[in-house]
């Protein structure tokens, strides 16, 4: 990666990824784009990813050799507006893949644990398994995984990607996801000393701390392509927990912290359709995926950073 265009650069992952990429490859090597304007430390352009011609022009003028396509609606928001989600998630991805084909760009886009469904094995979910998701987000993610495979086998585009679990960060709040409770809980623990969870006790989901997610993107993009068997949609996870376990971990630092439950049926149904814990062994074997943070070390870091 030398000249990288990032879509969705102001989103939960994009806003931290751009900083990391600029630290590694240089400020001017990363063109951040998003549908809304923002003050940036480096090159920035407004881009609606449903406008393929503008995406092509921006990537070409920048001299990009890499596209990191992050712009997408998350699971809960997509469920509220499925038609818009289809148009944005699939239209944006098609444009990004086409621009990558036309300009011969290396390509990354994330899939998600949302690409699995209720008939998927719930524990130690294999890399290659049944995928019949019951959400629009999941339908988009499965179709996206297949499209990325297609662009590699049909056109030779160097497509790569992972299935992200819920991502937890102190820097940028997520928006519209099912796993967001695991971020909100830290904010509320510090601000109010209590949290009301919209996800029921006992609901396990895979999670990862943002620094590990960003490192995974860089590591996969830098990996030797000849060693990749899967290329796209690698299962990666750092931990799996349910709400009372993250609450107990926070209580080790804030003993008075309490949690109540007021379950949101929409997000609970989505969570119930996802795995408890996925198997990341293909990512470990093919490109050396490794997470540094577990629940305990992530909690120490989150609380320390948020208190500041
Ligand atoms: C969401 O909850 O929608 C995302 C995801 C797991 O893809 N965080």
Coordinates of C-alpha atoms and ligand atoms in Angstrom, one line a residue:
X1 CA 0.0 0.0 0.0
X2 CA 1.5 3.3 -1.0
X3 CA -1.4 5.6 -2.1
X4 CA -4.6 4.7 -0.4
X5 CA -8.1 6.0 -0.9
X6 CA -10.4 5.3 2.1
X7 CA -14.2 5.6 1.9
X8 CA -16.4 6.1 5.0
X9 CA -13.3 7.8 6.5
X10 CA -15.4 9.5 9.3
X11 CA -17.1 6.3 10.4
X12 CA -16.2 4.2 13.5
X13 CA -13.4 2.4 11.9
X14 CA -12.4 4.9 9.2
X15 CA -11.7 7.7 11.5
X16 CA -9.1 5.8 13.4
X17 CA -7.8 3.8 10.4
X18 CA -6.9 7.0 8.5
X19 CA -4.7 8.1 11.3
X20 CA -3.0 4.7 11.5
X21 CA -2.4 4.5 7.8
X22 CA -1.0 8.1 7.7
X23 CA 1.4 7.2 10.6
X24 CA 2.7 4.2 8.6
X25 CA 2.6 5.4 5.0
X26 CA 2.7 9.2 5.3
X27 CA 0.1 11.9 5.6
X28 CA -0.1 12.6 1.9
X29 CA -0.3 8.9 1.0
X30 CA -3.9 8.6 2.3
X31 CA -6.9 10.3 0.8
X32 CA -9.8 10.2 3.3
X33 CA -13.3 10.5 1.8
X34 CA -16.7 10.7 3.4
X35 CA -20.2 11.9 2.5
X36 CA -19.9 14.7 5.0
X37 CA -17.1 17.3 5.4
X38 CA -14.6 17.4 8.2
X39 CA -11.4 19.1 9.3
X40 CA -8.6 16.7 8.4
X41 CA -4.8 16.6 8.9
X42 CA -4.3 15.4 5.4
X43 CA -6.0 15.0 2.0
X44 CA -9.8 14.9 2.2
X45 CA -12.6 14.9 -0.3
X46 CA -16.4 14.6 -0.1
X47 CA -17.6 11.4 -1.7
X48 CA -21.0 9.7 -1.9
X49 CA -20.0 6.1 -2.6
X50 CA -23.1 5.6 -4.8
X51 CA -21.5 8.0 -7.3
X52 CA -19.1 5.7 -9.1
X53 CA -17.8 8.3 -11.6
X54 CA -16.7 10.7 -8.9
X55 CA -15.1 7.7 -7.0
X56 CA -13.2 6.8 -10.2
X57 CA -12.0 10.4 -10.7
X58 CA -10.9 10.9 -7.1
X59 CA -8.9 7.6 -7.1
X60 CA -7.4 8.3 -10.5
X61 CA -6.4 11.9 -9.7
X62 CA -4.9 10.9 -6.4
X63 CA -2.9 8.1 -8.1
X64 CA -4.3 5.5 -5.7
X65 CA -2.9 1.9 -5.8
X66 CA -5.2 0.8 -2.9
X67 CA -8.9 1.2 -2.1
X68 CA -10.1 0.6 1.5
X69 CA -13.9 0.7 1.3
X70 CA -15.5 1.2 4.7
X71 CA -18.7 3.2 3.9
X72 CA -21.7 1.1 4.9
X73 CA -24.8 1.1 7.2
X74 CA -24.5 -1.2 10.2
X75 CA -27.0 -3.9 11.2
X76 CA -29.6 -2.1 13.3
X77 CA -29.8 0.9 11.0
X78 CA -30.0 -1.3 8.0
X79 CA -32.9 -3.1 9.5
X80 CA -34.8 0.2 9.9
X81 CA -34.4 1.1 6.2
X82 CA -33.6 -2.1 4.2
X83 CA -34.0 -0.5 0.7
X84 CA -31.6 2.3 1.5
X85 CA -29.2 -0.2 3.1
X86 CA -29.2 -2.3 -0.1
X87 CA -28.6 0.7 -2.3
X88 CA -25.8 2.1 -0.1
X89 CA -24.1 -1.1 0.9
X90 CA -24.3 -2.9 -2.4
X91 CA -24.2 0.1 -4.7
X92 CA -21.2 1.5 -2.9
X93 CA -19.4 -1.8 -2.9
X94 CA -20.0 -2.4 -6.6
X95 CA -18.7 1.0 -7.4
X96 CA -15.6 0.5 -5.2
X97 CA -14.9 -2.9 -6.9
X98 CA -15.4 -1.5 -10.4
X99 CA -13.0 1.4 -9.7
X100 CA -10.5 -1.1 -8.3
X101 CA -10.8 -3.2 -11.5
X102 CA -10.5 -0.2 -13.8
X103 CA -7.5 1.3 -12.0
X104 CA -5.9 -2.0 -10.9
X105 CA -6.1 -1.2 -7.1
X106 CA -5.6 -3.6 -4.3
X107 CA -8.9 -3.7 -2.4
X108 CA -10.1 -4.2 1.2
X109 CA -13.6 -4.2 2.5
X110 CA -14.9 -5.6 5.8
X111 CA -17.6 -8.3 6.1
X112 CA -19.0 -9.1 9.6
X113 CA -20.2 -11.8 12.0
X114 CA -23.5 -10.5 10.6
X115 CA -22.9 -12.6 7.5
X116 CA -23.9 -15.6 9.6
X117 CA -27.5 -16.6 10.5
X118 CA -29.5 -18.8 12.9
X119 CA -28.7 -22.0 11.0
X120 CA -24.9 -21.3 11.3
X121 CA -23.1 -23.4 13.9
X122 CA -23.1 -21.1 16.9
X123 CA -19.9 -22.1 18.7
X124 CA -16.4 -22.2 17.2
X125 CA -18.2 -21.1 13.9
X126 CA -16.0 -22.4 11.1
X127 CA -14.5 -20.2 8.4
X128 CA -16.5 -22.1 5.7
X129 CA -20.0 -22.9 6.9
X130 CA -23.7 -22.3 6.4
X131 CA -24.5 -18.6 5.8
X132 CA -28.3 -17.9 5.7
X133 CA -28.5 -14.5 7.5
X134 CA -32.0 -13.1 8.4
X135 CA -31.1 -9.4 8.3
X136 CA -30.6 -7.0 5.4
X137 CA -27.1 -6.2 6.7
X138 CA -26.3 -10.0 6.7
X139 CA -27.7 -10.3 3.1
X140 CA -25.5 -7.4 2.1
X141 CA -22.5 -8.9 3.8
X142 CA -22.9 -12.4 2.2
X143 CA -23.5 -10.9 -1.2
X144 CA -20.4 -8.6 -0.7
X145 CA -18.2 -11.6 0.3
X146 CA -19.2 -13.3 -2.9
X147 CA -18.7 -10.2 -5.0
X148 CA -15.2 -9.8 -3.7
X149 CA -14.4 -13.4 -4.5
X150 CA -15.9 -12.9 -7.9
X151 CA -13.8 -9.8 -8.7
X152 CA -10.7 -11.8 -7.7
X153 CA -11.4 -15.0 -9.7
X154 CA -13.0 -13.2 -12.7
X155 CA -10.9 -10.1 -13.1
X156 CA -7.8 -10.7 -10.9
X157 CA -8.5 -7.8 -8.5
X158 CA -6.5 -8.3 -5.4
X159 CA -9.5 -8.3 -3.0
X160 CA -9.0 -9.0 0.7
X161 CA -11.3 -8.8 3.7
X162 CA -12.2 -9.9 7.2
X163 CA -15.4 -10.7 9.1
X164 CA -15.2 -8.2 11.9
X165 CA -16.8 -8.9 15.3
X166 CA -18.2 -6.0 17.4
X167 CA -15.5 -3.3 17.6
X168 CA -14.9 -1.4 20.8
X169 CA -13.2 2.0 20.8
X170 CA -12.8 5.1 23.0
X171 CA -12.1 7.4 20.1
X172 CA -15.2 7.3 17.9
X173 CA -18.6 6.0 19.0
X174 CA -20.3 3.4 16.7
X175 CA -23.6 4.2 15.1
X176 CA -26.5 1.8 14.4
X177 CA -24.8 -1.5 15.3
X178 CA -26.1 -4.4 17.4
X179 CA -22.8 -4.8 19.3
X180 CA -22.7 -1.1 20.2
X181 CA -23.8 -1.8 23.8
X182 CA -20.3 -3.0 24.5
X183 CA -19.0 0.5 23.8
X184 CA -21.9 2.4 25.4
X185 CA -21.4 0.5 28.7
X186 CA -18.0 2.0 29.2
X187 CA -19.2 5.6 28.6
X188 CA -22.2 5.2 31.0
X189 CA -20.0 3.5 33.6
X190 CA -17.9 6.6 33.8
X191 CA -20.6 9.2 33.3
X192 CA -23.4 7.7 35.3
X193 CA -22.1 4.7 37.2
X194 CA -24.9 2.6 35.8
X195 CA -26.0 1.1 32.4
X196 CA -29.3 -0.2 31.0
X197 CA -28.4 -2.9 28.4
X198 CA -30.6 -3.4 25.3
X199 CA -29.0 -6.8 24.9
X200 CA -30.1 -9.6 27.3
X201 CA -27.9 -11.2 29.9
X202 CA -26.5 -14.4 28.5
X203 CA -26.2 -13.2 24.8
X204 CA -22.7 -14.0 23.7
X205 CA -21.1 -12.2 20.7
X206 CA -17.6 -11.9 19.3
X207 CA -15.8 -8.6 20.0
X208 CA -12.4 -6.9 19.4
X209 CA -10.6 -3.8 20.6
X210 CA -10.1 -1.2 17.8
X211 CA -6.2 -1.3 17.8
X212 CA -6.4 -5.0 17.0
X213 CA -8.9 -4.4 14.2
X214 CA -6.7 -1.7 12.6
X215 CA -3.6 -3.9 12.9
X216 CA -5.5 -6.7 11.2
X217 CA -6.4 -4.6 8.2
X218 CA -2.7 -3.5 7.8
X219 CA -1.4 -7.1 8.3
X220 CA -3.9 -8.6 5.8
X221 CA -3.2 -6.0 3.2
X222 CA 0.6 -6.5 3.6
X223 CA 0.4 -10.3 3.6
X224 CA 1.9 -12.4 0.8
X225 CA -1.1 -12.9 -1.5
X226 CA 0.3 -16.3 -2.7
X227 CA -0.3 -17.7 0.9
X228 CA -4.0 -16.6 1.0
X229 CA -6.4 -19.4 0.4
X230 CA -9.5 -17.5 1.4
X231 CA -8.6 -13.9 0.6
X232 CA -11.9 -12.4 1.6
X233 CA -14.1 -12.7 4.7
X234 CA -11.6 -14.1 7.1
X235 CA -13.2 -14.9 10.5
X236 CA -11.3 -12.8 13.2
X237 CA -12.2 -12.4 16.8
X238 CA -10.4 -11.4 20.0
X239 CA -12.9 -12.4 22.7
X240 CA -16.5 -13.5 23.2
X241 CA -18.6 -12.3 26.2
X242 CA -22.1 -11.5 27.3
X243 CA -23.3 -8.3 29.0
X244 CA -22.9 -9.4 32.6
X245 CA -19.3 -10.4 31.9
X246 CA -18.3 -7.0 30.6
X247 CA -20.2 -5.5 33.5
X248 CA -18.2 -7.7 36.0
X249 CA -15.0 -6.6 34.4
X250 CA -15.9 -2.9 34.7
X251 CA -16.9 -3.5 38.4
X252 CA -13.3 -4.6 39.1
X253 CA -12.4 -0.9 38.5
X254 CA -15.7 0.8 39.5
X255 CA -17.1 -1.4 42.2
X256 CA -20.4 0.7 42.5
X257 CA -21.2 0.2 38.8
X258 CA -24.6 -1.5 38.2
X259 CA -26.3 -2.9 35.1
X260 CA -30.1 -3.3 34.4
X261 CA -31.7 -4.8 31.3
X262 CA -34.3 -3.3 29.0
X263 CA -34.1 -5.5 26.0
X264 CA -34.7 -4.1 22.5
X265 CA -36.5 -6.9 20.6
X266 CA -35.0 -5.8 17.2
X267 CA -31.4 -5.8 18.2
X268 CA -31.9 -8.8 20.5
X269 CA -33.3 -10.8 17.5
X270 CA -30.2 -9.8 15.4
X271 CA -27.8 -10.8 18.2
X272 CA -29.6 -14.1 18.7
X273 CA -29.1 -14.9 15.0
X274 CA -25.3 -14.4 15.2
X275 CA -22.7 -16.8 16.5
X276 CA -21.6 -17.0 20.1
X277 CA -17.9 -17.3 19.1
X278 CA -16.2 -17.7 15.8
X279 CA -13.1 -19.7 14.8
X280 CA -10.2 -17.5 13.6
X281 CA -7.8 -20.3 12.8
X282 CA -7.8 -19.7 9.0
X283 CA -6.7 -16.0 9.5
X284 CA -4.0 -17.2 12.0
X285 CA -2.7 -19.8 9.6
X286 CA -2.8 -17.8 6.3
X287 CA -1.6 -14.3 7.4
X288 CA -0.7 -14.5 11.1
X289 CA -3.7 -12.8 12.6
X290 CA -3.2 -12.2 16.4
X291 CA -5.1 -10.0 18.8
X292 CA -3.3 -8.3 21.6
X293 CA -6.2 -7.3 23.8
X294 CA -8.6 -9.5 25.8
X295 CA -11.6 -8.3 27.9
X296 CA -9.4 -7.5 31.0
X297 CA -6.7 -5.5 29.2
X298 CA -9.2 -3.8 26.9
X299 CA -11.3 -2.7 30.0
X300 CA -8.2 -1.2 31.7
X301 CA -7.3 0.7 28.5
X302 CA -10.9 1.9 27.7
X303 CA -11.6 3.2 31.3
X304 CA -8.2 4.9 31.4
X305 CA -8.6 6.6 28.0
X306 CA -12.3 7.6 28.6
X307 CA -11.6 9.1 32.0
X308 CA -9.0 11.4 30.3
Ligands
LIG1 C1 -23.0 -4.3 14.0 O1 -23.3 -4.6 15.2 O2 -23.8 -4.1 13.1 C2 -21.5 -4.3 13.7 C3 -21.1 -5.7 13.2 C4 -20.8 -6.8 14.1 O3 -21.0 -5.8 12.0 N1 -20.7 -3.9 14.8

